[in-house]
PDB file of C-alpha atoms in Angstrom:
ATOM      1  CA  MET A  47      -6.495  11.944 -20.690  1.00  0.00           C
ATOM      2  CA  ASN A  48      -4.753   8.911 -21.965  1.00  0.00           C
ATOM      3  CA  GLY A  49      -4.991   5.337 -20.535  1.00  0.00           C
ATOM      4  CA  ARG A  50      -8.515   6.013 -19.529  1.00  0.00           C
ATOM      5  CA  VAL A  51     -10.702   3.237 -18.081  1.00  0.00           C
ATOM      6  CA  HIS A  52     -14.657   3.716 -18.774  1.00  0.00           C
ATOM      7  CA  LYS A  53     -17.072   1.302 -17.236  1.00  0.00           C
ATOM      8  CA  PRO A  54     -20.776   1.030 -18.356  1.00  0.00           C
ATOM      9  CA  ASN A  55     -23.918   1.583 -16.328  1.00  0.00           C
ATOM     10  CA  ILE A  56     -24.864  -1.226 -13.836  1.00  0.00           C
ATOM     11  CA  GLY A  57     -27.369  -3.512 -15.729  1.00  0.00           C
ATOM     12  CA  GLN A  58     -25.766  -3.197 -19.205  1.00  0.00           C
ATOM     13  CA  GLU A  59     -25.913  -6.383 -21.040  1.00  0.00           C
ATOM     14  CA  ILE A  60     -22.470  -8.377 -20.739  1.00  0.00           C
ATOM     15  CA  PRO A  61     -20.912  -7.997 -24.338  1.00  0.00           C
ATOM     16  CA  MET A  62     -18.812 -10.347 -26.241  1.00  0.00           C
ATOM     17  CA  THR A  63     -15.982  -7.899 -26.034  1.00  0.00           C
ATOM     18  CA  GLN A  64     -15.050  -7.852 -22.401  1.00  0.00           C
ATOM     19  CA  THR A  65     -11.943  -5.574 -22.761  1.00  0.00           C
ATOM     20  CA  LEU A  66     -11.510  -2.900 -25.578  1.00  0.00           C
ATOM     21  CA  LEU A  67      -8.352  -0.909 -26.328  1.00  0.00           C
ATOM     22  CA  ARG A  68      -9.205   1.960 -28.434  1.00  0.00           C
ATOM     23  CA  ILE A  69      -6.205   3.813 -30.236  1.00  0.00           C
ATOM     24  CA  ASP A  70      -6.993   7.091 -31.826  1.00  0.00           C
ATOM     25  CA  ALA A  71      -4.226   8.357 -34.145  1.00  0.00           C
ATOM     26  CA  SER A  72      -6.006  11.331 -36.165  1.00  0.00           C
ATOM     27  CA  ALA A  73      -4.581  14.640 -35.454  1.00  0.00           C
ATOM     28  CA  ARG A  74      -8.208  16.111 -35.807  1.00  0.00           C
ATOM     29  CA  HIS A  75     -10.695  15.870 -33.083  1.00  0.00           C
ATOM     30  CA  GLU A  76     -13.727  17.744 -34.880  1.00  0.00           C
ATOM     31  CA  ASN A  77     -14.764  16.324 -38.328  1.00  0.00           C
ATOM     32  CA  SER A  78     -12.550  13.328 -37.924  1.00  0.00           C
ATOM     33  CA  THR A  79     -14.062  10.566 -40.034  1.00  0.00           C
ATOM     34  CA  SER A  80     -11.896   7.900 -38.306  1.00  0.00           C
ATOM     35  CA  ARG A  81     -12.974   9.113 -34.895  1.00  0.00           C
ATOM     36  CA  SER A  82     -16.697   9.209 -35.674  1.00  0.00           C
ATOM     37  CA  LEU A  83     -16.507   5.627 -37.188  1.00  0.00           C
ATOM     38  CA  ALA A  84     -14.631   4.325 -34.348  1.00  0.00           C
ATOM     39  CA  ASP A  85     -17.266   5.764 -31.986  1.00  0.00           C
ATOM     40  CA  ARG A  86     -19.863   3.805 -33.775  1.00  0.00           C
ATOM     41  CA  VAL A  87     -17.818   0.501 -33.798  1.00  0.00           C
ATOM     42  CA  ALA A  88     -17.333   0.986 -29.954  1.00  0.00           C
ATOM     43  CA  GLU A  89     -20.994   1.531 -29.352  1.00  0.00           C
ATOM     44  CA  ARG A  90     -21.710  -1.609 -31.190  1.00  0.00           C
ATOM     45  CA  LEU A  91     -19.374  -3.730 -29.413  1.00  0.00           C
ATOM     46  CA  ARG A  92     -20.422  -2.369 -25.875  1.00  0.00           C
ATOM     47  CA  PRO A  93     -17.380  -3.626 -23.915  1.00  0.00           C
ATOM     48  CA  ALA A  94     -17.486  -4.056 -20.312  1.00  0.00           C
ATOM     49  CA  LYS A  95     -14.132  -2.145 -20.038  1.00  0.00           C
ATOM     50  CA  THR A  96     -12.615   0.250 -22.526  1.00  0.00           C
ATOM     51  CA  ILE A  97      -9.022   1.424 -22.234  1.00  0.00           C
ATOM     52  CA  THR A  98      -8.235   4.637 -24.624  1.00  0.00           C
ATOM     53  CA  ARG A  99      -4.940   5.942 -26.036  1.00  0.00           C
ATOM     54  CA  ASP A 100      -5.358   9.167 -28.020  1.00  0.00           C
ATOM     55  CA  LEU A 101      -2.084   9.606 -29.765  1.00  0.00           C
ATOM     56  CA  SER A 102      -2.931  13.190 -30.602  1.00  0.00           C
ATOM     57  CA  GLU A 103      -2.791  14.044 -26.919  1.00  0.00           C
ATOM     58  CA  GLU A 104       0.089  12.077 -25.909  1.00  0.00           C
ATOM     59  CA  VAL A 105       3.655  12.135 -27.418  1.00  0.00           C
ATOM     60  CA  ILE A 106       4.918   8.504 -27.814  1.00  0.00           C
ATOM     61  CA  PRO A 107       8.778   9.045 -28.132  1.00  0.00           C
ATOM     62  CA  GLN A 108      10.594   7.670 -31.026  1.00  0.00           C
ATOM     63  CA  LEU A 109      13.193   5.002 -30.468  1.00  0.00           C
ATOM     64  CA  ASP A 110      16.694   6.157 -29.421  1.00  0.00           C
ATOM     65  CA  ALA A 111      20.043   4.781 -28.483  1.00  0.00           C
ATOM     66  CA  GLY A 112      19.080   5.074 -24.863  1.00  0.00           C
ATOM     67  CA  TRP A 113      15.778   3.356 -25.138  1.00  0.00           C
ATOM     68  CA  LEU A 114      17.421   0.426 -27.330  1.00  0.00           C
ATOM     69  CA  HIS A 115      20.210  -0.005 -24.705  1.00  0.00           C
ATOM     70  CA  ALA A 116      17.601  -0.213 -21.920  1.00  0.00           C
ATOM     71  CA  MET A 117      15.533  -2.638 -23.924  1.00  0.00           C
ATOM     72  CA  SER A 118      18.213  -4.957 -24.460  1.00  0.00           C
ATOM     73  CA  THR A 119      19.533  -4.941 -20.831  1.00  0.00           C
ATOM     74  CA  GLU A 120      18.214  -7.745 -18.790  1.00  0.00           C
ATOM     75  CA  THR A 121      15.274  -6.436 -16.476  1.00  0.00           C
ATOM     76  CA  ASP A 122      17.195  -7.209 -13.138  1.00  0.00           C
ATOM     77  CA  ALA A 123      20.255  -5.547 -14.488  1.00  0.00           C
ATOM     78  CA  ARG A 124      18.742  -2.073 -15.545  1.00  0.00           C
ATOM     79  CA  SER A 125      19.561   0.974 -13.855  1.00  0.00           C
ATOM     80  CA  PRO A 126      16.505   3.054 -12.357  1.00  0.00           C
ATOM     81  CA  GLU A 127      16.901   5.460 -15.336  1.00  0.00           C
ATOM     82  CA  GLN A 128      16.669   2.358 -17.669  1.00  0.00           C
ATOM     83  CA  HIS A 129      13.487   1.258 -15.762  1.00  0.00           C
ATOM     84  CA  ASP A 130      12.012   4.801 -16.229  1.00  0.00           C
ATOM     85  CA  ARG A 131      12.827   4.502 -20.051  1.00  0.00           C
ATOM     86  CA  MET A 132      10.846   1.286 -20.216  1.00  0.00           C
ATOM     87  CA  ALA A 133       7.922   2.373 -18.131  1.00  0.00           C
ATOM     88  CA  LEU A 134       5.583   3.548 -20.971  1.00  0.00           C
ATOM     89  CA  SER A 135       6.436   0.520 -23.242  1.00  0.00           C
ATOM     90  CA  ASP A 136       5.724  -1.709 -20.287  1.00  0.00           C
ATOM     91  CA  GLN A 137       2.413   0.112 -19.767  1.00  0.00           C
ATOM     92  CA  LEU A 138       1.266   0.031 -23.357  1.00  0.00           C
ATOM     93  CA  ILE A 139       2.109  -3.518 -23.721  1.00  0.00           C
ATOM     94  CA  SER A 140       0.215  -4.393 -20.687  1.00  0.00           C
ATOM     95  CA  GLU A 141      -2.901  -2.566 -22.221  1.00  0.00           C
ATOM     96  CA  VAL A 142      -2.663  -4.720 -25.347  1.00  0.00           C
ATOM     97  CA  GLN A 143      -2.310  -7.906 -23.277  1.00  0.00           C
ATOM     98  CA  GLU A 144      -5.353  -7.084 -21.134  1.00  0.00           C
ATOM     99  CA  ALA A 145      -7.542  -6.302 -24.306  1.00  0.00           C
ATOM    100  CA  ASP A 146      -9.233  -8.981 -26.112  1.00  0.00           C
ATOM    101  CA  THR A 147     -10.328  -6.498 -28.820  1.00  0.00           C
ATOM    102  CA  LEU A 148      -8.295  -3.641 -30.206  1.00  0.00           C
ATOM    103  CA  LEU A 149     -10.014  -0.742 -32.091  1.00  0.00           C
ATOM    104  CA  ILE A 150      -7.371   1.153 -33.951  1.00  0.00           C
ATOM    105  CA  ALA A 151      -8.699   4.323 -35.826  1.00  0.00           C
ATOM    106  CA  MET A 152      -6.427   6.296 -38.056  1.00  0.00           C
ATOM    107  CA  PRO A 153      -6.189   8.386 -41.313  1.00  0.00           C
ATOM    108  CA  ILE A 154      -3.854   7.654 -44.125  1.00  0.00           C
ATOM    109  CA  TYR A 155      -0.939  10.427 -44.106  1.00  0.00           C
ATOM    110  CA  ASN A 156       1.042  10.611 -46.972  1.00  0.00           C
ATOM    111  CA  PHE A 157       0.167   6.978 -48.096  1.00  0.00           C
ATOM    112  CA  SER A 158       1.329   5.550 -44.620  1.00  0.00           C
ATOM    113  CA  VAL A 159       0.314   5.501 -40.941  1.00  0.00           C
ATOM    114  CA  PRO A 160       0.511   8.536 -38.872  1.00  0.00           C
ATOM    115  CA  ALA A 161       4.046   8.815 -37.142  1.00  0.00           C
ATOM    116  CA  SER A 162       2.396   8.725 -33.736  1.00  0.00           C
ATOM    117  CA  LEU A 163       0.829   5.237 -34.510  1.00  0.00           C
ATOM    118  CA  LYS A 164       4.311   3.991 -35.917  1.00  0.00           C
ATOM    119  CA  SER A 165       5.806   4.992 -32.679  1.00  0.00           C
ATOM    120  CA  TRP A 166       3.031   3.156 -30.608  1.00  0.00           C
ATOM    121  CA  PHE A 167       3.994   0.008 -32.505  1.00  0.00           C
ATOM    122  CA  ASP A 168       7.594   0.488 -31.808  1.00  0.00           C
ATOM    123  CA  MET A 169       6.864   0.568 -28.301  1.00  0.00           C
ATOM    124  CA  ILE A 170       4.885  -2.614 -28.085  1.00  0.00           C
ATOM    125  CA  ALA A 171       7.059  -4.761 -30.624  1.00  0.00           C
ATOM    126  CA  ARG A 172       9.399  -6.276 -28.157  1.00  0.00           C
ATOM    127  CA  ALA A 173      11.114  -9.670 -28.524  1.00  0.00           C
ATOM    128  CA  GLY A 174      10.381 -12.120 -25.813  1.00  0.00           C
ATOM    129  CA  ILE A 175       7.253 -10.253 -24.739  1.00  0.00           C
ATOM    130  CA  THR A 176       4.853  -9.614 -27.922  1.00  0.00           C
ATOM    131  CA  PHE A 177       6.960 -11.904 -30.181  1.00  0.00           C
ATOM    132  CA  ARG A 178       9.758 -14.348 -29.995  1.00  0.00           C
ATOM    133  CA  TYR A 179      12.528 -15.675 -32.432  1.00  0.00           C
ATOM    134  CA  THR A 180      12.759 -19.505 -32.936  1.00  0.00           C
ATOM    135  CA  GLU A 181      14.452 -21.671 -35.302  1.00  0.00           C
ATOM    136  CA  ASN A 182      11.721 -21.585 -37.694  1.00  0.00           C
ATOM    137  CA  GLY A 183      11.426 -17.797 -37.535  1.00  0.00           C
ATOM    138  CA  PRO A 184       9.567 -15.094 -35.257  1.00  0.00           C
ATOM    139  CA  VAL A 185       6.330 -16.345 -33.544  1.00  0.00           C
ATOM    140  CA  GLY A 186       3.750 -13.912 -32.318  1.00  0.00           C
ATOM    141  CA  LEU A 187       2.789 -13.907 -28.595  1.00  0.00           C
ATOM    142  CA  LEU A 188      -0.518 -12.026 -28.735  1.00  0.00           C
ATOM    143  CA  GLU A 189      -2.626 -14.671 -30.218  1.00  0.00           C
ATOM    144  CA  GLY A 190      -6.298 -14.862 -29.504  1.00  0.00           C
ATOM    145  CA  LYS A 191      -7.124 -11.184 -29.949  1.00  0.00           C
ATOM    146  CA  ARG A 192      -9.280  -9.319 -32.630  1.00  0.00           C
ATOM    147  CA  VAL A 193      -8.369  -6.162 -34.270  1.00  0.00           C
ATOM    148  CA  ILE A 194     -10.697  -3.650 -36.057  1.00  0.00           C
ATOM    149  CA  LEU A 195      -8.961  -1.082 -38.258  1.00  0.00           C
ATOM    150  CA  VAL A 196     -10.820   2.065 -38.955  1.00  0.00           C
ATOM    151  CA  ILE A 197      -9.190   3.725 -41.815  1.00  0.00           C
ATOM    152  CA  ALA A 198     -10.053   7.257 -43.471  1.00  0.00           C
ATOM    153  CA  SER A 199      -8.268   8.780 -46.467  1.00  0.00           C
ATOM    154  CA  GLY A 200      -8.713  11.656 -48.844  1.00  0.00           C
ATOM    155  CA  GLY A 201      -7.199  10.398 -52.024  1.00  0.00           C
ATOM    156  CA  THR A 202      -5.653   6.959 -51.161  1.00  0.00           C
ATOM    157  CA  GLU A 203      -7.614   3.793 -51.923  1.00  0.00           C
ATOM    158  CA  VAL A 204      -7.364   1.232 -49.186  1.00  0.00           C
ATOM    159  CA  GLY A 205      -5.738  -1.776 -50.593  1.00  0.00           C
ATOM    160  CA  SER A 206      -4.374  -0.118 -53.726  1.00  0.00           C
ATOM    161  CA  ASP A 207      -0.769  -0.194 -54.661  1.00  0.00           C
ATOM    162  CA  ILE A 208      -0.234   3.316 -53.126  1.00  0.00           C
ATOM    163  CA  ASP A 209      -1.667   2.222 -49.628  1.00  0.00           C
ATOM    164  CA  PHE A 210       1.384   1.428 -47.727  1.00  0.00           C
ATOM    165  CA  ALA A 211      -0.687   1.802 -44.359  1.00  0.00           C
ATOM    166  CA  THR A 212      -2.971  -1.170 -44.290  1.00  0.00           C
ATOM    167  CA  PRO A 213      -0.460  -3.886 -45.389  1.00  0.00           C
ATOM    168  CA  TRP A 214       1.923  -2.640 -42.792  1.00  0.00           C
ATOM    169  CA  LEU A 215      -0.501  -2.649 -40.065  1.00  0.00           C
ATOM    170  CA  ARG A 216      -1.715  -6.289 -40.893  1.00  0.00           C
ATOM    171  CA  HIS A 217       1.978  -7.346 -41.083  1.00  0.00           C
ATOM    172  CA  MET A 218       2.824  -5.731 -37.687  1.00  0.00           C
ATOM    173  CA  LEU A 219      -0.375  -7.399 -36.026  1.00  0.00           C
ATOM    174  CA  ASN A 220       0.195 -10.798 -37.768  1.00  0.00           C
ATOM    175  CA  PHE A 221       4.044 -10.586 -36.749  1.00  0.00           C
ATOM    176  CA  MET A 222       2.688 -10.192 -33.161  1.00  0.00           C
ATOM    177  CA  GLY A 223       0.432 -13.121 -33.503  1.00  0.00           C
ATOM    178  CA  ILE A 224      -2.893 -11.300 -34.223  1.00  0.00           C
ATOM    179  CA  THR A 225      -4.452 -12.709 -37.255  1.00  0.00           C
ATOM    180  CA  ASP A 226      -8.242 -11.673 -36.814  1.00  0.00           C
ATOM    181  CA  VAL A 227      -8.162  -8.394 -38.445  1.00  0.00           C
ATOM    182  CA  GLN A 228     -11.298  -6.473 -39.816  1.00  0.00           C
ATOM    183  CA  VAL A 229     -11.198  -3.366 -41.633  1.00  0.00           C
ATOM    184  CA  VAL A 230     -13.757  -0.463 -41.806  1.00  0.00           C
ATOM    185  CA  ARG A 231     -12.756   2.095 -44.411  1.00  0.00           C
ATOM    186  CA  SER A 232     -13.966   5.463 -45.536  1.00  0.00           C
ATOM    187  CA  ASP A 233     -11.406   6.017 -48.397  1.00  0.00           C
ATOM    188  CA  LEU A 234     -10.986   8.531 -51.399  1.00  0.00           C
ATOM    189  CA  GLN A 235     -13.288  10.985 -49.570  1.00  0.00           C
ATOM    190  CA  ASN A 236     -11.850  13.886 -51.648  1.00  0.00           C
ATOM    191  CA  LEU A 237     -12.766  12.100 -54.894  1.00  0.00           C
ATOM    192  CA  ASP A 238     -16.246  10.822 -54.113  1.00  0.00           C
ATOM    193  CA  PRO A 239     -17.358  11.448 -50.486  1.00  0.00           C
ATOM    194  CA  GLU A 240     -20.795   9.813 -50.871  1.00  0.00           C
ATOM    195  CA  ALA A 241     -19.109   6.498 -52.219  1.00  0.00           C
ATOM    196  CA  ALA A 242     -16.559   6.930 -49.271  1.00  0.00           C
ATOM    197  CA  LYS A 243     -19.671   6.956 -46.823  1.00  0.00           C
ATOM    198  CA  ALA A 244     -21.288   4.094 -48.574  1.00  0.00           C
ATOM    199  CA  ARG A 245     -18.043   1.854 -48.220  1.00  0.00           C
ATOM    200  CA  ALA A 246     -18.002   2.782 -44.528  1.00  0.00           C
ATOM    201  CA  GLU A 247     -21.624   1.760 -43.997  1.00  0.00           C
ATOM    202  CA  GLY A 248     -21.177  -1.545 -45.777  1.00  0.00           C
ATOM    203  CA  ASP A 249     -18.009  -2.273 -43.832  1.00  0.00           C
ATOM    204  CA  LEU A 250     -19.853  -1.580 -40.562  1.00  0.00           C
ATOM    205  CA  ALA A 251     -22.889  -3.604 -41.683  1.00  0.00           C
ATOM    206  CA  ALA A 252     -20.646  -6.599 -42.374  1.00  0.00           C
ATOM    207  CA  LEU A 253     -18.649  -6.182 -39.140  1.00  0.00           C
ATOM    208  CA  ALA A 254     -19.180  -9.365 -37.098  1.00  0.00           C
ATOM    209  CA  ALA A 255     -20.698  -8.523 -33.701  1.00  0.00           C
TER     210      ALA A 255
END
């Protein structure tokens, strides 16, 4: 199920992260490094509420002419069909706005982000809602949030010249006002799995609580 809400048992200690939005973008479920690392991060954060979006179970539509036309139409002037077209985008944005921490778990596919995650970002990057244009350039409207990126790869080194995923993610988040971004990576697994595990453990240990 997508958009699920989980609440902890009564008596659980109140965590620093009140509402966690978890996004999983791996096509794999079993033996998924990004999912297993994200589980550990979520357990450490102990949020009071978790909203989950599993992009392998839900098809986020790509932008098309109809969606762009609906988006550019004033809300009060939209037709019922246009309101329907914007409903998912509105819901995804609402989840981001509610969360104080975002946990985005993904593999690097062909040096970049999974297409499903790109579509998710396309749905939430909306002028006037998550960012706005000013005389001095765009300004993000999602300030005060924290993002933890969990990134796994087989042959791409995170932060290298062939990593087009991590810089793009940081840029998109910064563009929408989110500058507190931490990375937990298990990269180059196909080249040296033990070293990849060690990097992940080091990043987890360094992760601010």
